[in-house]
Amino acid sequence: GAGVSQTPSNKVTEKGKYVELRCDPISGHTALYWYRQSLGQGPEFLIYFQGTGAADDSGLPNDRFFAVRPEGSVSTLKIQRTERGDSAVYLCASSFDDRGHGYTFGSGTRLTVV
Amino acid sequence: KQEVTQIPAALSVPEGENLVLNCSFTDSAIYNLQWFRQDPGKGLTSLLLIQSSQREQTSGRLNASLDKSSGRSTLYIAASQPGDSATYLCAVSGTGRRALTFGSGTRLQVQP
């Protein structure tokens, strides 16, 4: 596609529920990243995929967070037993190599846990 | 652990002024540094990418410099315009780690 697409753009969920956030990267981009951004802060790294595999998941805050990229294209970030502190904008980015060239962000999914 | 600091946190200038945004990082072992722009409610747009071996990059009215040994970068915006109003974020990638570490950004307002 022309850009990185993230769906939904907004998600409101109740505390304790499970949510899935989807990212559709630019076609041909092998690297895909998830970040989380709180108000007034820069994005914080969550996980990085090179192809289908998670090359670096050191940013995932705990085992309630999980992400997959089964065919090396679309990725899904999954959050179990959501907590109010999970509320943030979740940003996905892709790049055509693993050194950040062509780094392109999606518009994000604003997650609100009530 | 890499830490990135941006000063000032917010800046308001009249149209036409030249301005400088500052970024500092604690670990000089970086692979590259990028400057991004973020408009309210939107994702980030990459403005300039500087490799660790480079000293500066230019694009139109924007010029970014990098002094890796001192852990500093500056973004220079010439002849600012109201359309430049946005948050500007600096981010570095490490030599062994692909993830970007971001600063908190500088919120710029250019008054017409």
Coordinates of C-alpha atoms in Angstrom, one line a residue:
Chain A
G1 CA 0.0 0.0 0.0
A2 CA 0.9 3.7 -0.2
G3 CA 1.5 4.0 3.6
V4 CA 1.3 2.1 6.8
S5 CA -2.3 1.4 7.8
Q6 CA -3.4 0.8 11.3
T7 CA -6.8 -0.4 12.4
P8 CA -8.8 0.5 14.3
S9 CA -7.9 4.2 14.7
N10 CA -9.7 4.3 18.1
K11 CA -10.5 1.5 20.5
V12 CA -12.3 1.8 23.8
T13 CA -12.3 -1.3 26.0
E14 CA -13.2 -2.3 29.5
K15 CA -10.5 -3.2 32.0
G16 CA -9.8 -6.9 31.9
K17 CA -10.8 -7.3 28.2
Y18 CA -8.6 -8.6 25.4
V19 CA -7.8 -6.4 22.4
E20 CA -6.1 -6.8 19.0
L21 CA -4.5 -4.0 17.1
R22 CA -3.6 -4.5 13.4
C23 CA -0.8 -3.0 11.3
D24 CA -0.5 -3.3 7.5
P25 CA 3.0 -2.2 6.5
I26 CA 4.2 -0.8 3.2
S27 CA 4.5 -3.6 0.7
G28 CA 8.0 -4.9 0.5
H29 CA 9.1 -3.5 3.8
T30 CA 10.8 -6.3 5.7
A31 CA 11.2 -4.6 9.0
L32 CA 8.2 -3.8 11.2
Y33 CA 8.1 -2.1 14.6
W34 CA 5.6 -1.4 17.3
Y35 CA 5.9 1.6 19.6
R36 CA 3.6 3.0 22.3
Q37 CA 3.2 6.8 22.9
S38 CA 1.8 8.4 26.0
L39 CA 0.7 12.0 26.0
G40 CA 3.5 14.5 25.9
Q41 CA 6.2 11.8 25.4
G42 CA 8.1 10.3 22.6
P43 CA 7.3 6.8 21.3
E44 CA 8.6 3.9 23.3
F45 CA 9.8 0.8 21.6
L46 CA 7.8 -2.4 22.1
I47 CA 8.9 -5.0 19.5
Y48 CA 10.7 -5.4 16.2
F49 CA 10.1 -8.0 13.4
Q50 CA 12.4 -8.8 10.6
G51 CA 10.3 -10.9 8.3
T52 CA 8.1 -13.2 10.3
G53 CA 10.3 -13.5 13.4
A54 CA 10.4 -11.2 16.4
A55 CA 14.0 -10.1 16.3
D56 CA 13.7 -7.9 19.5
D57 CA 10.8 -8.0 21.9
S58 CA 12.7 -6.4 24.8
G59 CA 10.3 -3.5 24.9
L60 CA 7.2 -5.5 25.7
P61 CA 6.3 -4.4 29.3
N62 CA 5.0 -7.8 30.5
D63 CA 3.6 -11.1 29.3
R64 CA 0.1 -9.6 28.7
F65 CA 1.5 -8.1 25.5
F66 CA 2.2 -10.3 22.5
A67 CA 2.7 -9.6 18.7
V68 CA 2.7 -11.8 15.6
R69 CA 3.6 -11.4 12.0
P70 CA 2.8 -14.8 10.6
E71 CA 3.4 -14.1 6.8
G72 CA 5.9 -11.4 7.1
S73 CA 3.5 -8.6 6.2
V74 CA 0.5 -7.8 8.4
S75 CA 1.2 -7.7 12.2
T76 CA -1.2 -7.9 15.1
L77 CA -0.4 -6.6 18.6
K78 CA -2.4 -8.5 21.2
I79 CA -3.0 -7.3 24.8
Q80 CA -4.6 -9.6 27.3
R81 CA -6.4 -8.5 30.6
T82 CA -6.1 -4.8 29.7
E83 CA -5.3 -2.4 32.4
R84 CA -6.0 1.4 32.6
G85 CA -2.3 2.0 32.4
D86 CA -2.3 0.4 28.9
S87 CA -4.1 3.5 27.6
A88 CA -1.9 5.1 25.0
V89 CA -1.5 5.5 21.2
Y90 CA 0.0 2.4 19.7
L91 CA 2.2 3.2 16.6
C92 CA 3.4 0.8 14.0
A93 CA 6.2 1.6 11.6
S94 CA 7.9 -0.2 8.8
S95 CA 11.2 0.2 6.9
F96 CA 12.7 -1.4 3.8
D97 CA 15.8 -2.5 5.6
D98 CA 16.8 -3.2 9.2
R99 CA 18.7 0.1 9.5
G100 CA 15.7 2.4 9.4
H101 CA 15.9 3.5 5.8
G102 CA 12.5 4.6 4.6
Y103 CA 11.1 4.6 8.1
T104 CA 7.3 5.2 7.8
F105 CA 4.9 5.4 10.7
G106 CA 1.1 4.7 10.6
S107 CA -1.3 7.1 12.2
G108 CA -1.7 4.9 15.3
T109 CA -4.4 3.3 17.3
R110 CA -5.6 5.2 20.3
L111 CA -6.4 2.7 23.0
T112 CA -8.5 3.8 26.0
V113 CA -9.1 1.3 28.8
V114 CA -12.0 2.3 31.0
Chain B
K1 CA 20.6 2.5 28.6
Q2 CA 20.3 5.2 25.9
E3 CA 18.5 8.4 27.0
V4 CA 17.6 11.2 24.6
T5 CA 16.8 14.7 25.8
Q6 CA 15.3 17.5 23.7
I7 CA 15.5 21.2 24.6
P8 CA 13.4 23.3 24.7
A9 CA 10.2 21.3 25.4
A10 CA 8.2 24.1 23.7
L11 CA 8.9 27.0 21.5
S12 CA 6.8 29.8 20.1
V13 CA 8.3 32.1 17.4
P14 CA 7.0 34.7 14.9
E15 CA 6.9 33.7 11.3
G16 CA 10.2 34.2 9.4
E17 CA 12.6 33.5 12.3
N18 CA 15.4 31.0 12.0
L19 CA 15.4 28.6 14.9
V20 CA 17.4 25.7 16.4
L21 CA 16.1 22.7 18.2
N22 CA 18.5 20.7 20.3
C23 CA 18.8 17.0 21.0
S24 CA 21.3 15.2 23.2
F25 CA 21.9 11.5 23.8
T26 CA 23.9 9.7 26.5
D27 CA 25.5 6.8 24.6
S28 CA 27.6 7.9 21.6
A29 CA 27.6 4.4 20.1
I30 CA 24.8 5.1 17.7
Y31 CA 24.2 3.8 14.2
N32 CA 22.1 6.7 13.0
L33 CA 20.0 9.6 14.2
Q34 CA 16.6 10.7 12.7
W35 CA 14.5 13.8 13.1
F36 CA 10.8 13.3 12.8
R37 CA 7.8 15.7 12.7
Q38 CA 4.5 14.8 14.4
D39 CA 1.3 16.7 13.8
P40 CA -1.5 16.4 16.4
G41 CA -3.4 13.1 16.1
K42 CA -1.1 11.9 13.4
G43 CA 1.8 9.5 13.0
L44 CA 5.4 10.6 12.6
T45 CA 7.0 11.8 9.4
S46 CA 10.7 11.3 8.9
L47 CA 12.5 14.6 8.0
L48 CA 16.2 13.8 8.0
L49 CA 18.3 10.7 8.6
I50 CA 22.0 11.2 9.6
Q51 CA 24.3 8.2 9.6
S52 CA 26.9 8.1 12.4
S53 CA 29.7 8.7 9.9
Q54 CA 28.0 11.9 8.7
R55 CA 28.1 15.4 10.1
E56 CA 25.0 16.9 8.6
Q57 CA 22.0 16.5 6.3
T58 CA 19.9 19.1 4.5
S59 CA 16.5 19.0 3.0
G60 CA 15.0 22.3 1.8
R61 CA 14.8 24.7 4.8
L62 CA 15.9 22.0 7.2
N63 CA 19.5 21.2 8.2
A64 CA 20.4 18.7 10.9
S65 CA 23.9 18.3 12.3
L66 CA 25.4 15.5 14.3
D67 CA 28.3 15.6 16.7
K68 CA 28.5 11.9 17.8
S69 CA 31.4 12.3 20.2
S70 CA 29.6 14.9 22.3
G71 CA 26.2 13.2 21.9
R72 CA 24.5 16.2 20.3
S73 CA 22.4 17.0 17.3
T74 CA 20.7 20.2 16.2
L75 CA 17.8 20.8 13.8
Y76 CA 18.0 24.2 12.1
I77 CA 14.8 25.5 10.5
A78 CA 15.3 28.5 8.3
A79 CA 12.6 31.2 7.6
S80 CA 10.0 29.5 9.7
Q81 CA 6.4 29.3 8.5
P82 CA 3.1 28.7 10.3
G83 CA 2.9 25.3 8.5
D84 CA 6.1 24.3 10.4
S85 CA 4.0 24.2 13.6
A86 CA 4.2 20.6 15.0
T87 CA 6.2 18.5 17.5
Y88 CA 9.7 17.7 16.4
L89 CA 11.2 14.4 17.7
C90 CA 14.8 13.2 17.7
A91 CA 15.5 9.5 17.7
V92 CA 18.7 7.4 17.7
S93 CA 19.3 3.8 16.8
G94 CA 22.1 1.8 18.5
T95 CA 24.9 -0.1 16.8
G96 CA 23.5 -3.4 18.0
R97 CA 19.8 -2.6 18.4
R98 CA 17.4 -1.7 15.6
A99 CA 14.8 0.0 17.8
L100 CA 14.7 3.8 18.0
T101 CA 15.1 5.6 21.3
F102 CA 13.1 8.9 21.1
G103 CA 13.3 12.1 23.0
S104 CA 10.1 13.7 24.3
G105 CA 10.0 16.3 21.5
T106 CA 9.9 20.0 21.0
R107 CA 6.5 21.5 20.4
L108 CA 6.9 24.3 18.0
Q109 CA 4.4 27.1 17.3
V110 CA 5.1 29.5 14.5
Q111 CA 2.9 32.6 14.8
P112 CA 1.7 34.2 11.6

